[in-house]
Structures are given as structure tokens and as C-alpha cells.
Short mmCIF file of C-alpha atoms in Angstrom, two decimals:
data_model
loop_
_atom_site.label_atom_id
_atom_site.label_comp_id
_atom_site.label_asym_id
_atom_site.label_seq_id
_atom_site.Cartn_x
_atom_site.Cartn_y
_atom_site.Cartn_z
CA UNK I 1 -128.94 182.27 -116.74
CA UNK I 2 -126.98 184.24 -113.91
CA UNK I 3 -125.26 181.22 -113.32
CA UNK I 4 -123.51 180.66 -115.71
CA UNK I 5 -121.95 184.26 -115.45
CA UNK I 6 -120.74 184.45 -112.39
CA UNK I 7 -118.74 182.46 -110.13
CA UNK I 8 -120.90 183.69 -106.58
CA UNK I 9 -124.50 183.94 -106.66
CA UNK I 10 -125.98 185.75 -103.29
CA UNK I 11 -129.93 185.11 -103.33
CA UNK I 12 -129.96 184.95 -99.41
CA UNK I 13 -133.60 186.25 -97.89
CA UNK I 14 -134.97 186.43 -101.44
CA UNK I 15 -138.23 185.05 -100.10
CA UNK I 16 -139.88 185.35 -103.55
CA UNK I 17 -138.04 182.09 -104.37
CA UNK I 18 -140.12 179.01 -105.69
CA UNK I 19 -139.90 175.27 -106.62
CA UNK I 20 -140.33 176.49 -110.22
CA UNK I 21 -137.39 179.38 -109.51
CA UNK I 22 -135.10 176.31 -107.97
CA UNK I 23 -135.53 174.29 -111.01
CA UNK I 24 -134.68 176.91 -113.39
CA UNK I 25 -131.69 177.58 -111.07
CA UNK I 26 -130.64 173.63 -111.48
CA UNK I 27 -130.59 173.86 -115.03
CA UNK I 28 -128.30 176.61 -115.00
CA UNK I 29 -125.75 174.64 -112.33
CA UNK I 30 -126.66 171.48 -114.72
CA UNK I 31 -124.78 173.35 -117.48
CA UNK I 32 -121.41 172.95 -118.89
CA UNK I 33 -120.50 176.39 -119.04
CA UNK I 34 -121.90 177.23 -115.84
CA UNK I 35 -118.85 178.76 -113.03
CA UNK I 36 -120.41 179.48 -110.18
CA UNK I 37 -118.05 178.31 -107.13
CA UNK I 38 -120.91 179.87 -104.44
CA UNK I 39 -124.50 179.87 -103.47
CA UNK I 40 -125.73 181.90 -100.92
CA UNK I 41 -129.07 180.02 -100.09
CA UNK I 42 -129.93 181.55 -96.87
CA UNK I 43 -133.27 182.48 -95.09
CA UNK I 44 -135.20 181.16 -98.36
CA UNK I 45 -138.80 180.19 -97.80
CA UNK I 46 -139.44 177.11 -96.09
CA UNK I 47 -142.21 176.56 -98.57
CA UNK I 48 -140.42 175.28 -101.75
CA UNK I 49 -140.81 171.93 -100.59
CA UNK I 50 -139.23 168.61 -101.71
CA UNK I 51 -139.63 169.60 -105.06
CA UNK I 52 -137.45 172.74 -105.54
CA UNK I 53 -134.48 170.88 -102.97
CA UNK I 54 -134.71 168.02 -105.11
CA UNK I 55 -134.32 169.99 -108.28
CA UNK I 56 -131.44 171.68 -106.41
CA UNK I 57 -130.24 168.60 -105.37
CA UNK I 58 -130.22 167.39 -109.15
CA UNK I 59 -128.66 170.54 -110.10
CA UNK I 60 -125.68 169.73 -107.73
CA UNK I 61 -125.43 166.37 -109.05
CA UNK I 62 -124.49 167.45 -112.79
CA UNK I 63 -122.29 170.52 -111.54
CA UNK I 64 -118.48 170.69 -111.42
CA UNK I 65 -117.54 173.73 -110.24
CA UNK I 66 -119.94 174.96 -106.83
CA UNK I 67 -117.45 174.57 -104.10
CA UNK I 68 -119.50 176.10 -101.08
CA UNK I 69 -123.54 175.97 -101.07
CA UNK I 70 -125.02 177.93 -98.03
CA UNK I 71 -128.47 176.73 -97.24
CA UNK I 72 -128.51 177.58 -93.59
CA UNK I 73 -131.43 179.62 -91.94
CA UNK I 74 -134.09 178.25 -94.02
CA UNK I 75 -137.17 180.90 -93.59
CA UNK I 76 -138.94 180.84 -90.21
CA UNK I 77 -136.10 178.67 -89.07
CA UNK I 78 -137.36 175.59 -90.48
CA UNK I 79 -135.47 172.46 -90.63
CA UNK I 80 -134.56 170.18 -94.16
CA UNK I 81 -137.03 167.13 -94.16
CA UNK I 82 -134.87 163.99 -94.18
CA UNK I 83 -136.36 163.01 -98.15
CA UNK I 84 -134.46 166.19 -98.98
CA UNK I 85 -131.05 165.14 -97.48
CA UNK I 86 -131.98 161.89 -98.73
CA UNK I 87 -131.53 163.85 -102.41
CA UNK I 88 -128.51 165.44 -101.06
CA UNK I 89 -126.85 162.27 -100.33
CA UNK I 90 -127.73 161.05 -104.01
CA UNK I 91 -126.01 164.07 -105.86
CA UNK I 92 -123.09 163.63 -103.84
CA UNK I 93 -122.43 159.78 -103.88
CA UNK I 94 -125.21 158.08 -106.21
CA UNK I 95 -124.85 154.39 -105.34
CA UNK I 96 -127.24 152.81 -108.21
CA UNK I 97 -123.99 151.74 -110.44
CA UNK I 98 -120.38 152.25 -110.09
CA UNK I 99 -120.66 154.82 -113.32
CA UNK I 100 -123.22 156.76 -111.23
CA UNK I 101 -121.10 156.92 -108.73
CA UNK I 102 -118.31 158.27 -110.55
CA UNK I 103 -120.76 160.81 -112.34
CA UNK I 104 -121.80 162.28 -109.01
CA UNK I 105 -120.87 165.47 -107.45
CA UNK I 106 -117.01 165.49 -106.18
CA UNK I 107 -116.33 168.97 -105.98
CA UNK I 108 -119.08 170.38 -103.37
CA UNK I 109 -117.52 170.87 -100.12
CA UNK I 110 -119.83 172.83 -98.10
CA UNK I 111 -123.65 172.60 -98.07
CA UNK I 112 -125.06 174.41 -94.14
CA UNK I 113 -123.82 177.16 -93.19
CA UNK I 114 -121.88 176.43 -89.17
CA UNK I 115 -124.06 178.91 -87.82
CA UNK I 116 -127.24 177.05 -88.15
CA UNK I 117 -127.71 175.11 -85.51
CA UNK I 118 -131.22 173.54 -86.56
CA UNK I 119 -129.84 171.84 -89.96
CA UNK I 120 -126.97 169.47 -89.61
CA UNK I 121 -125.81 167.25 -92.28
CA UNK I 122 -126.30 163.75 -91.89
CA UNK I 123 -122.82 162.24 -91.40
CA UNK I 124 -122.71 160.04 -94.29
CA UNK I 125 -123.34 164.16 -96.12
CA UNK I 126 -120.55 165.66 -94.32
CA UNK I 127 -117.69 162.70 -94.60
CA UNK I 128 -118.87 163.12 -98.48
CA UNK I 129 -118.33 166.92 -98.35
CA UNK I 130 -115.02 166.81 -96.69
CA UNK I 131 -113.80 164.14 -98.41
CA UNK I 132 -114.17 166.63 -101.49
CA UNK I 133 -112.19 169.43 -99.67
CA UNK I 134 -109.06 167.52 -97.33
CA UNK I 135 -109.02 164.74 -100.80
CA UNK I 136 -110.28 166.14 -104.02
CA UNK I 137 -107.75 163.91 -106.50
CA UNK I 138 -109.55 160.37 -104.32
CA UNK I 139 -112.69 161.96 -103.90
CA UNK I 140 -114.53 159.54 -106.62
CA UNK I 141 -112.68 156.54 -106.08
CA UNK I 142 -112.97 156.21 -102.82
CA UNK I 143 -116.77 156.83 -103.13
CA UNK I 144 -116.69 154.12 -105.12
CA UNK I 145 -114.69 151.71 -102.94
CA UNK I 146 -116.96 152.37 -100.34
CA UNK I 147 -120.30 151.75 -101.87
CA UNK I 148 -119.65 149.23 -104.33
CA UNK I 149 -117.91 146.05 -102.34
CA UNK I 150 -118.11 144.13 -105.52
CA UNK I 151 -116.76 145.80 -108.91
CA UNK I 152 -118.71 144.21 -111.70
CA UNK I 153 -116.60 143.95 -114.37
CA UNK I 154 -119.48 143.42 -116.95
CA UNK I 155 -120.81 146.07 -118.58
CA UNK I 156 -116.72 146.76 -119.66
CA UNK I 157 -117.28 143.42 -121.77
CA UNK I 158 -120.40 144.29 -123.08
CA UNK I 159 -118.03 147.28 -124.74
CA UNK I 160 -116.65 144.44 -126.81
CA UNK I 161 -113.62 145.70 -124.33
CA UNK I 162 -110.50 142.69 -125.01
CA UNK I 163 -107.47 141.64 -122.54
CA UNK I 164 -105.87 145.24 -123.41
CA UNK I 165 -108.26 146.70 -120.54
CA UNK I 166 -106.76 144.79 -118.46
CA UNK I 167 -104.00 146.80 -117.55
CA UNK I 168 -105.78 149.90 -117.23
CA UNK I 169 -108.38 148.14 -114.83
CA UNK I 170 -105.15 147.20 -112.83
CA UNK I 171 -104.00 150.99 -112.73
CA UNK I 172 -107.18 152.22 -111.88
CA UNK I 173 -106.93 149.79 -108.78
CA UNK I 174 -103.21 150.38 -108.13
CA UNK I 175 -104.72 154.25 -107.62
CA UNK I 176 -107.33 153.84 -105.68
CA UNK I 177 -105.31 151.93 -103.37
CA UNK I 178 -104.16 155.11 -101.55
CA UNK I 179 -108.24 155.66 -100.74
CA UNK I 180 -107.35 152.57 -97.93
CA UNK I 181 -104.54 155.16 -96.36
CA UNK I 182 -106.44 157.97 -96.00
CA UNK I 183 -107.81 159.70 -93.62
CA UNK I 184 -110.30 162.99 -93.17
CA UNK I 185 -109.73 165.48 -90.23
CA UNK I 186 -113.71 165.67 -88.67
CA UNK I 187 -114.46 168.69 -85.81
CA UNK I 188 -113.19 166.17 -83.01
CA UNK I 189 -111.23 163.26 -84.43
CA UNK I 190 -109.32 161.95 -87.10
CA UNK I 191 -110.92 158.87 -88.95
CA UNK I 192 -110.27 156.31 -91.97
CA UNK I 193 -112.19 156.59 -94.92
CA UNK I 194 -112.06 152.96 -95.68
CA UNK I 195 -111.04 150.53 -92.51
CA UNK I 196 -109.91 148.46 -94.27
CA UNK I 197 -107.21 145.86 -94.73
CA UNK I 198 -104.42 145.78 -97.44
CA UNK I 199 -105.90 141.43 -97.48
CA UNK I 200 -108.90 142.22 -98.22
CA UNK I 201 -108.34 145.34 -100.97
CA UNK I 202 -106.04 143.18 -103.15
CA UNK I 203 -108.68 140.18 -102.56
CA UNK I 204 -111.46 142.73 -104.36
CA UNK I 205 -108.66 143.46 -106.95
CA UNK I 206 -107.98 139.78 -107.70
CA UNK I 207 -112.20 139.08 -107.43
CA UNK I 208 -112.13 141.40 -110.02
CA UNK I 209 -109.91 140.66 -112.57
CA UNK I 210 -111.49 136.86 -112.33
CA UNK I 211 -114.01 138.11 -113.17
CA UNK I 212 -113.12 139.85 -116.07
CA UNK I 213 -111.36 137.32 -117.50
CA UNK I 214 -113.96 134.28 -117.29
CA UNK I 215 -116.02 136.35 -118.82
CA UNK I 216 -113.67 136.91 -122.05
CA UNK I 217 -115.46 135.04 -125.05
#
């Protein structure tokens, strides 16, 4: 509905809110026309459970444009469950496949609002968010370099893909390679987000591509 419309949505202290209202607002973010860059979230009841933060969770996962989601101040200052960051987590970085991965949400880079104090995103959460903000363009690849140690390189040959992926498997590597430079600017400190070696990226790369190839018909 509204949604789609607009590119803020404000339903803070609506405490009519439900599960059912949360789903119907997922479908909307699910959408490919939907614009919305901000949801205001706050003070809503407490009382929509895992089942309307999961739906929003699901909603986030399918969105490309929300940019800032404020869910601080949940209603009677309650505090989000850890199942329901748990959903969080998933929409942001899903790390079932590498595809799922990609598919998640890249674009979200705010979920509490810094006031409240009683909800505090996991860190895996917040390295996920800012990652989206300080390095939108390596936002997906490095999610992927960082939950998938091994790249299986099989479901591209059950595409009936030949040698002439080959080179754009290569160039998708020779891009991500920057993720192993980067860094992400936290409240107190500076940190990597992948430690790790240019040895040991360029032995995945090379893992890879064997793999590929012995398993050419």
C-alpha cells in the first residue's frame, strides 16, 4: 500500500499495530515498486511478537531501497527477543547458499534508533549494517567471502555453464579482492572486514577454479 508511495513512512507510537498489520507492511517493502528509504518503527507494542518482526524481518530481506529502519523504544520499553535478531541477521546476510547470500538485504544501514539504550544490535547486525553504509559497491561480496569459506562451483555446471564462465568467475574474484583491504570505521576503532591474507584469498580463488574445471564433462 503506503509503501510503495512514499519514500518515509512515520508509524511511531501507533500502538494499534499487529502481527497481521506487520505482515501486510512486509509485502509492501517485498515489492518491486516499493521506495520507501525510512521507517519510523518507534514505541510500537511490544506485543506483536516473533511473528510480526519476522514478517518484518522477511520484508527487509526482499527490499532494495529502506536505508534507515527505526525500531527503537519498543512499547513499555521492552527489549527484541534474540529469535527476532536472529531473523534480522538472516535478511541481512542469509548464509544457507552463496545465491542467498547475494539475494539478501545490502542496502539497510540503520535498524535501532542510538537513543535506545535497551536494544543493541548484535555485532555480527551492526558490522552488516555499516558495511552497507561506509561500503555499499562490496557490501554483497564481502558478505559472501565471509560466510562462505568454500565457493562451490557446482550448481554453475549444473547451468550446462562451459569454460567461457571461466573468465567471468575470475573477474568476479579479481573484484571482490578489494573486500580483503577494507576496512569499516565502528564507534571506537577501526577494523578489517576480512583478516585475511592475500595467500590464502588467491588459494580460495585457485580452490575454486579446480574445482570448476574437474568438474567440466
Amino acid at each position: 500500500g503506503s509503501a510503495i508511495h512514499c519514500r518515509k513512512l512515520d508509524l511511531e507510537g501507533n500502538i494499534s499495530i499487529t502481527a497481521t498489520g506487520l505482515c501486510c507492511l512486509s509485502n509492501s517493502l517485498q515489492s518491486d515498486s516499493c521506495c520507501i528509504e525510512a521507517l519510523h518503527l518507534f514505541n510500537i507494542p511490544s506485543a506483536i511478537g516473533d511473528d510480526g518482526m519476522k514478517a518484518l524481518a522477511r520484508g527487509l530481506a526482499h527490499n532494495t531501497s529502506l536505508k534507515s529502519l527505526h525500531l527503537g523504544c519498543l512499547f513499555n520499553n521492552a527489549t527484541i527477543p534474540p529469535a527476532q535478531w536472529v531473523a534480522f541477521s538472516t535478511a541481512l546476510c542469509d548464509p544457507s547458499s552463496v545465491n542467498s547470500t547475494f539475494l539478501s538485504n545490502h542496502t539497510v544501514q540503520r535498524i535501532m534508533d542510538e537513543d535506545d539504550t535497551d536494544n543493541v544490535c548484535p555485532e555480527d547486525i551492526d558490522l552488516y549494517l555499516r558495511l552497507s553504509e561506509q561500503h555499499p559497491k562490496y557490501a554483497a561480496r564481502c558478505k559472501i567471502l565471509m560466510k562462505h569459506r568454500h565457493l562451490n562451483m557446482r550448481p554453475f555446471l549444473q547451468w550446462k555453464w562451459d569454460l567461457k564462465f571461466l573468465p567471468v568467475a575470475l573477474s568476479w574474484f579479481e573484484q571482490a579482492k578489494t573486500c580483503t583491504t577494507l576496512n569499516v570505521q565502528l564507534p571506537v576503532e577501526e577494523r578489517h572486514i576480512l583478516e585475511e591474507s592475500d595467500e590464502v584469498f588467491e588459494s580460495r580463488v585457485l580452490s575454486a577454479m579446480y574445482e570448476f574445471v574437474r568438474g567440466m564433462p
